[in-house]
Amino acid sequence: MLNWTLALPEIVLGVSGLFILLGGVIPKKESFFPVSMAVIGALILAAVLVLGQGEGTAFLGQYVADNFSRFAKVLILLGAALGLLLALDFNEKAGLGRFEYPVLMLFATLGMMVMVSANDLMSLYIGLELLSLSLYVIAAFDRDNPRSAEAGLKYFVLGALASGLLLYGASLVYGFAGTTNFDRLADALSGDDVGTGVVVGLVFVLAGLAFKVSAVPFHMWTPDVYEGAPTPVTAFFATAPKVAAIALLMHVLIGPFGDLSAQWMQVIWVCSAGSMILGAFAAIGQRNIKRLMAYSSIGHVGYALMGLAVANDTGYRGVLVYMAIYVVMNLGTFAVLIAMRRRGRALEQVEDLAGLGKTDPAMALWMAVFMFSMAGIPPLAGFFGKLYVFLAAVQGGFWTLAVIGIVTSVIASYYYLRIVKVMYFDAAPDGALDARPASLTVVMASTGLLTLLFFLFPAALIGAAQVAVASLAG
Amino acid sequence: MEAFLATPVGVLALTVAQAMALLVPLLIGVAYLTWAERKVLAAMQLRKGPNVVGPFGLLQPFADAIKMLMKETIIPAGASRVLFILAPMITFMLAMLAWAVIPVNDGWAIADINVGILYLFAISSLGVYGIIIAGWASNSKYAFLGALRSAAQMVSYEVSMGFVIVTVLLCVGSLNLTEIVRAQADMWFIIPLFPMFVIMFISALAETNRAPFDLPEGESELVAGFFVEYSSMSFALFFLGEYANMILMSALITILFLGGWYAPFDIAPFTWIPGPMWFVFKICFCLFVFIWVRATFPRYRYDQLMRLGWKVFLPFSLVWLVITAAALKLFGWLPGAV
Amino acid sequence: MIAAAAFYLFAAVLIAAAVMVVTSRNPVHSVLFLILAFFNAAALFLLAGAEFLAMILVIVYVGAVAVLFLFVVMMLDVDFAKLREGFQRYAPVGGVVGAILLLELLLVFGTWQFASDAAGFRLNPAPAGVDNTRALGRILYTDFVWLFQLSGLILLVAMIGAIVLTLRGKTSTKRQDIAKQVARSGSVNLRQPALGAGLGAIGIERPPVEPPPGEKPRQVEHAGHGHDHGHGGHH
């Protein structure tokens, strides 16, 4: 009845998190590195379990496992593990090498997995809170740095507001439908006479979730938090939680509110168009590269939402493909940003990349690959991501959205290419960057190769996305 | 008579009569507890103790009460008048209120409610308000420091007390106090749960701000702590409240661990004595230990107090709770298992 | 009849206390009114037959949370006049937002209608003959065990967060190592020296303290001893 073995990946991850925490607390000396390794091990173990996971619902329908959740979870676990790998060296150097960091990342990842597998408004909220609370803390992890503390506080206050909106919406939906379970909600909302209350509730839920994916009217926190938080934290923020939030958004909209698609399509349409436009224009003037990446991520969310706004299987498949490629590109880009360190000081300005083409040609090459890919230049992975959502939009007759997408990606390529230009054509101001640690090279090279060679074997990812979407809509 | 008792007025009258039957002996008990404490302390310190007013000083409590009543009530300048007067009343009232659910004998409770133990726990956790309000309303540094100490101390020790209570509940399967005592008909819980009894007793000392945990009034640093500004009747209420709380805590320990009204052995000379008498004996025994501890131990330092509460009692009671639960489950002793 | 009267009494006090929480000038009074409000809410739970919830409300909110509230409010010197400074300025904006929300709510509830089969989805009430503590336990620990455990993890994360963001390992304070203290007891010698003999007679000699050159030896305050006031003075 409870069928709890279905949730084994989450349970194993949570329990190993507790043990790892214990292992970090008990020794007298700081144990950042071993704890991080243990967390990466736990994440890999969870990923293996996810791959072997069965399908069905557990805990009286509060938990669901299917191909969609499997796709999203593998992506999340991958993003989290690589994100932690990025932090290893940076945190030691920045004095943030405390074992709580990997532990909090583990719990954040657990929260994401719960979100993705949520089949009930309550488990949705609980997962979201577990994720958010961990993120608030790691945003402020560099507690002696006022900008980091500010980032944490800002994220916390706005995040709490978003949670409030979400809860308010959920309570309205519950009040009108009489259930919080997704399957039963879908039944209850399948009739023609759906009240205004549910629609109002749905809009509130959407607002709460849009905050988490930083889609346009709810994006204000993103640049400040991305800039203020330590760079590995920003890298983490920009990858795994985004996937989780987008997956959750898809799950909620397509599952219980699938029959209300006429209502939510408009909302998503506006969010998508707004995010693309803002992401393209606001990033142009940015000197701080983390801030630039914040606007870039808003723009990317806009492209992903385009697939959702289309509201058909091709569109959904496009979203999943887009998010997978987005995670890979972003991790690589952030690996480069984290490696930006001259004479021990971390650098964050675009100009600091100047002359990289001469001083460190390998890193400059990877960075160029990522930037071209983000700009959507064929044959790199980013191009295919955009291709699938644009294709879906065109097929679905969303011409306006497709045109906005194409125009904004042309505009956005300006600032991506500017970085390439700075790297290769500007003179280096003072000397080369510090030697980068091996962990960053590993992340850079692996994500770079994936981005570069994606066009050789697109079928694997697209096939997986296709299967995932089939289980979602079916 | 029966008909009268069924009417609302009758119910009210009956309740008042029951309350009186419980509260009057209780108040007399409180008065004599102050006398007993002085006598016991004196004996332990090789002194005589009060022996002037009445035979063996037996009228001393009444002499003290009259003295208190005759004195002037002083309200310090800048004090928050309403709260200043209210604080001792809260303390005293809470100490009385809790007795509503105490079963003195099988079925002898004024209100035999389902969640009796939670009620007791709730009332005892409110005791801190009298102190903290008194400390704040006095507009005095010493009083305020005393109040802060007391608030931190009582909240800390409540946590482990909660775990002790949960452990007992696991063995009983009910939150009803009468049921808790009945579950001890064969064996008092002090035997299987002895470590929890020790924790409960020490937490009770901290909860009632008794020595060696009497830092809230620590006279060597804070003059008299939270009630330094009180005089006359308002002081007396604090005083009585503390002793009533001691009796209440002893009653709670008796119910949870010492088998309430049951005789220690179910054989002839013990069973001649009625249940309520046993109940009173056990309370008196606990009270004696309370006083004994005061005479024996020096006061704790505040950091030691906090360390004991959070780093020793809390983990220990948690572990013991898990052990108890595991044992009950493994051996199939869980009460009311379906 | 009595139950209805009690309900109206508690509800009225609850609302009055809640209003006082917001309007009272002194923050400490606000918290005290909040406690009063909690109490009356607990009483309302009792009237509704939810005795377990009532007690938990008192234990958790009144017994622990509000104490900490009171603690903090008493320690902080909150200047309410200053806090209210912006009130006039932001009142219109807040009012407009509030009015819009209210309007929307009216719009929503004007067309309130349950989904056609909502009644069937609703959870069944507690089965007869099960007291509500047991019923709650079943729901929490069986039906919703997944959410319950995850909520526990959320609290754990909150705890880790509080520690991470505030705890600083102090290097200046001395730590008490109790095990070490206890283990030391064997190394202390107690001896009864002959009366009148100095310390030198029994072979205990203090190393001569060399005053640093050019500096007057510091006058050591002779600590009064032997004036033990003894116990007592408890009251």
PDB file of N, CA and C in Angstrom, chain B residues 261-301:
ATOM      1  N   TRP B 261      -0.842   5.506  43.143  1.00  0.00           N
ATOM      2  CA  TRP B 261      -1.463   5.102  44.401  1.00  0.00           C
ATOM      3  C   TRP B 261      -1.170   3.657  44.776  1.00  0.00           C
ATOM      4  N   TYR B 262      -0.396   2.936  43.978  1.00  0.00           N
ATOM      5  CA  TYR B 262      -0.182   1.521  44.273  1.00  0.00           C
ATOM      6  C   TYR B 262       0.805   1.345  45.415  1.00  0.00           C
ATOM      7  N   ALA B 263       0.559   0.308  46.206  1.00  0.00           N
ATOM      8  CA  ALA B 263       1.499  -0.048  47.263  1.00  0.00           C
ATOM      9  C   ALA B 263       2.718  -0.689  46.614  1.00  0.00           C
ATOM     10  N   PRO B 264       3.879  -0.579  47.265  1.00  0.00           N
ATOM     11  CA  PRO B 264       5.085  -1.137  46.647  1.00  0.00           C
ATOM     12  C   PRO B 264       4.984  -2.653  46.443  1.00  0.00           C
ATOM     13  N   PHE B 265       4.365  -3.346  47.398  1.00  0.00           N
ATOM     14  CA  PHE B 265       4.175  -4.795  47.221  1.00  0.00           C
ATOM     15  C   PHE B 265       2.714  -5.091  47.457  1.00  0.00           C
ATOM     16  N   ASP B 266       2.212  -6.029  46.701  1.00  0.00           N
ATOM     17  CA  ASP B 266       0.791  -6.297  46.785  1.00  0.00           C
ATOM     18  C   ASP B 266       0.506  -7.342  47.871  1.00  0.00           C
ATOM     19  N   ILE B 267       1.070  -7.149  49.090  1.00  0.00           N
ATOM     20  CA  ILE B 267       0.849  -8.123  50.165  1.00  0.00           C
ATOM     21  C   ILE B 267       0.383  -7.398  51.420  1.00  0.00           C
ATOM     22  N   ALA B 268       0.034  -8.188  52.434  1.00  0.00           N
ATOM     23  CA  ALA B 268      -0.787  -7.731  53.539  1.00  0.00           C
ATOM     24  C   ALA B 268      -0.466  -6.381  54.181  1.00  0.00           C
ATOM     25  N   PRO B 269       0.678  -6.183  54.844  1.00  0.00           N
ATOM     26  CA  PRO B 269       0.747  -4.918  55.596  1.00  0.00           C
ATOM     27  C   PRO B 269       0.713  -3.702  54.681  1.00  0.00           C
ATOM     28  N   PHE B 270       1.156  -3.864  53.479  1.00  0.00           N
ATOM     29  CA  PHE B 270       1.194  -2.712  52.570  1.00  0.00           C
ATOM     30  C   PHE B 270      -0.196  -2.370  52.052  1.00  0.00           C
ATOM     31  N   THR B 271      -0.989  -3.402  51.798  1.00  0.00           N
ATOM     32  CA  THR B 271      -2.295  -3.153  51.204  1.00  0.00           C
ATOM     33  C   THR B 271      -3.282  -2.599  52.210  1.00  0.00           C
ATOM     34  N   TRP B 272      -2.951  -2.622  53.514  1.00  0.00           N
ATOM     35  CA  TRP B 272      -3.854  -2.034  54.494  1.00  0.00           C
ATOM     36  C   TRP B 272      -3.927  -0.522  54.334  1.00  0.00           C
ATOM     37  N   ILE B 273      -2.841   0.034  53.895  1.00  0.00           N
ATOM     38  CA  ILE B 273      -2.810   1.493  53.760  1.00  0.00           C
ATOM     39  C   ILE B 273      -3.520   1.876  52.466  1.00  0.00           C
ATOM     40  N   PRO B 274      -4.482   2.789  52.514  1.00  0.00           N
ATOM     41  CA  PRO B 274      -5.240   3.122  51.296  1.00  0.00           C
ATOM     42  C   PRO B 274      -4.373   3.841  50.260  1.00  0.00           C
ATOM     43  N   GLY B 275      -4.821   3.763  48.995  1.00  0.00           N
ATOM     44  CA  GLY B 275      -4.075   4.321  47.875  1.00  0.00           C
ATOM     45  C   GLY B 275      -3.675   5.773  48.036  1.00  0.00           C
ATOM     46  N   PRO B 276      -4.612   6.662  48.382  1.00  0.00           N
ATOM     47  CA  PRO B 276      -4.230   8.080  48.500  1.00  0.00           C
ATOM     48  C   PRO B 276      -3.100   8.295  49.490  1.00  0.00           C
ATOM     49  N   MET B 277      -3.077   7.473  50.544  1.00  0.00           N
ATOM     50  CA  MET B 277      -1.993   7.625  51.512  1.00  0.00           C
ATOM     51  C   MET B 277      -0.661   7.297  50.858  1.00  0.00           C
ATOM     52  N   TRP B 278      -0.650   6.226  50.069  1.00  0.00           N
ATOM     53  CA  TRP B 278       0.588   5.878  49.365  1.00  0.00           C
ATOM     54  C   TRP B 278       1.030   7.024  48.460  1.00  0.00           C
ATOM     55  N   PHE B 279       0.021   7.578  47.790  1.00  0.00           N
ATOM     56  CA  PHE B 279       0.320   8.680  46.883  1.00  0.00           C
ATOM     57  C   PHE B 279       1.010   9.813  47.642  1.00  0.00           C
ATOM     58  N   VAL B 280       0.449  10.153  48.800  1.00  0.00           N
ATOM     59  CA  VAL B 280       1.018  11.247  49.596  1.00  0.00           C
ATOM     60  C   VAL B 280       2.413  10.872  50.096  1.00  0.00           C
ATOM     61  N   PHE B 281       2.572   9.615  50.542  1.00  0.00           N
ATOM     62  CA  PHE B 281       3.894   9.183  51.021  1.00  0.00           C
ATOM     63  C   PHE B 281       4.946   9.376  49.946  1.00  0.00           C
ATOM     64  N   LYS B 282       4.574   8.944  48.739  1.00  0.00           N
ATOM     65  CA  LYS B 282       5.554   9.023  47.659  1.00  0.00           C
ATOM     66  C   LYS B 282       5.906  10.472  47.350  1.00  0.00           C
ATOM     67  N   ILE B 283       4.884  11.328  47.368  1.00  0.00           N
ATOM     68  CA  ILE B 283       5.168  12.749  47.132  1.00  0.00           C
ATOM     69  C   ILE B 283       6.111  13.261  48.215  1.00  0.00           C
ATOM     70  N   CYS B 284       5.821  12.884  49.462  1.00  0.00           N
ATOM     71  CA  CYS B 284       6.659  13.361  50.560  1.00  0.00           C
ATOM     72  C   CYS B 284       8.094  12.878  50.380  1.00  0.00           C
ATOM     73  N   PHE B 285       8.238  11.640  49.927  1.00  0.00           N
ATOM     74  CA  PHE B 285       9.582  11.126  49.704  1.00  0.00           C
ATOM     75  C   PHE B 285      10.319  11.981  48.674  1.00  0.00           C
ATOM     76  N   CYS B 286       9.622  12.260  47.543  1.00  0.00           N
ATOM     77  CA  CYS B 286      10.265  13.086  46.507  1.00  0.00           C
ATOM     78  C   CYS B 286      10.643  14.440  47.084  1.00  0.00           C
ATOM     79  N   LEU B 287       9.732  15.020  47.858  1.00  0.00           N
ATOM     80  CA  LEU B 287      10.004  16.345  48.414  1.00  0.00           C
ATOM     81  C   LEU B 287      11.211  16.306  49.334  1.00  0.00           C
ATOM     82  N   PHE B 288      11.307  15.215  50.075  1.00  0.00           N
ATOM     83  CA  PHE B 288      12.454  15.092  50.962  1.00  0.00           C
ATOM     84  C   PHE B 288      13.746  15.093  50.143  1.00  0.00           C
ATOM     85  N   VAL B 289      13.721  14.373  49.015  1.00  0.00           N
ATOM     86  CA  VAL B 289      14.936  14.345  48.193  1.00  0.00           C
ATOM     87  C   VAL B 289      15.230  15.736  47.635  1.00  0.00           C
ATOM     88  N   PHE B 290      14.170  16.461  47.242  1.00  0.00           N
ATOM     89  CA  PHE B 290      14.351  17.842  46.780  1.00  0.00           C
ATOM     90  C   PHE B 290      15.136  18.646  47.819  1.00  0.00           C
ATOM     91  N   ILE B 291      14.724  18.520  49.070  1.00  0.00           N
ATOM     92  CA  ILE B 291      15.353  19.308  50.132  1.00  0.00           C
ATOM     93  C   ILE B 291      16.764  18.800  50.418  1.00  0.00           C
ATOM     94  N   TRP B 292      16.881  17.505  50.394  1.00  0.00           N
ATOM     95  CA  TRP B 292      18.174  16.858  50.632  1.00  0.00           C
ATOM     96  C   TRP B 292      19.201  17.366  49.605  1.00  0.00           C
ATOM     97  N   VAL B 293      18.761  17.399  48.340  1.00  0.00           N
ATOM     98  CA  VAL B 293      19.647  17.894  47.284  1.00  0.00           C
ATOM     99  C   VAL B 293      20.067  19.317  47.587  1.00  0.00           C
ATOM    100  N   ARG B 294      19.117  20.121  48.049  1.00  0.00           N
ATOM    101  CA  ARG B 294      19.451  21.524  48.323  1.00  0.00           C
ATOM    102  C   ARG B 294      20.503  21.614  49.417  1.00  0.00           C
ATOM    103  N   ALA B 295      20.391  20.745  50.388  1.00  0.00           N
ATOM    104  CA  ALA B 295      21.336  20.825  51.496  1.00  0.00           C
ATOM    105  C   ALA B 295      22.704  20.309  51.095  1.00  0.00           C
ATOM    106  N   THR B 296      22.769  19.523  50.039  1.00  0.00           N
ATOM    107  CA  THR B 296      24.003  18.802  49.743  1.00  0.00           C
ATOM    108  C   THR B 296      24.847  19.428  48.644  1.00  0.00           C
ATOM    109  N   PHE B 297      24.198  19.903  47.598  1.00  0.00           N
ATOM    110  CA  PHE B 297      24.968  20.275  46.408  1.00  0.00           C
ATOM    111  C   PHE B 297      25.168  21.780  46.284  1.00  0.00           C
ATOM    112  N   PRO B 298      26.357  22.169  45.826  1.00  0.00           N
ATOM    113  CA  PRO B 298      26.565  23.593  45.543  1.00  0.00           C
ATOM    114  C   PRO B 298      25.881  23.962  44.230  1.00  0.00           C
ATOM    115  N   ARG B 299      25.691  25.240  44.033  1.00  0.00           N
ATOM    116  CA  ARG B 299      24.981  25.691  42.841  1.00  0.00           C
ATOM    117  C   ARG B 299      25.805  25.455  41.583  1.00  0.00           C
ATOM    118  N   TYR B 300      25.132  25.086  40.509  1.00  0.00           N
ATOM    119  CA  TYR B 300      25.801  24.895  39.231  1.00  0.00           C
ATOM    120  C   TYR B 300      26.209  26.235  38.641  1.00  0.00           C
ATOM    121  N   ARG B 301      27.236  26.183  37.803  1.00  0.00           N
ATOM    122  CA  ARG B 301      27.563  27.377  37.030  1.00  0.00           C
ATOM    123  C   ARG B 301      26.644  27.387  35.820  1.00  0.00           C
TER     124      ARG B 301
END
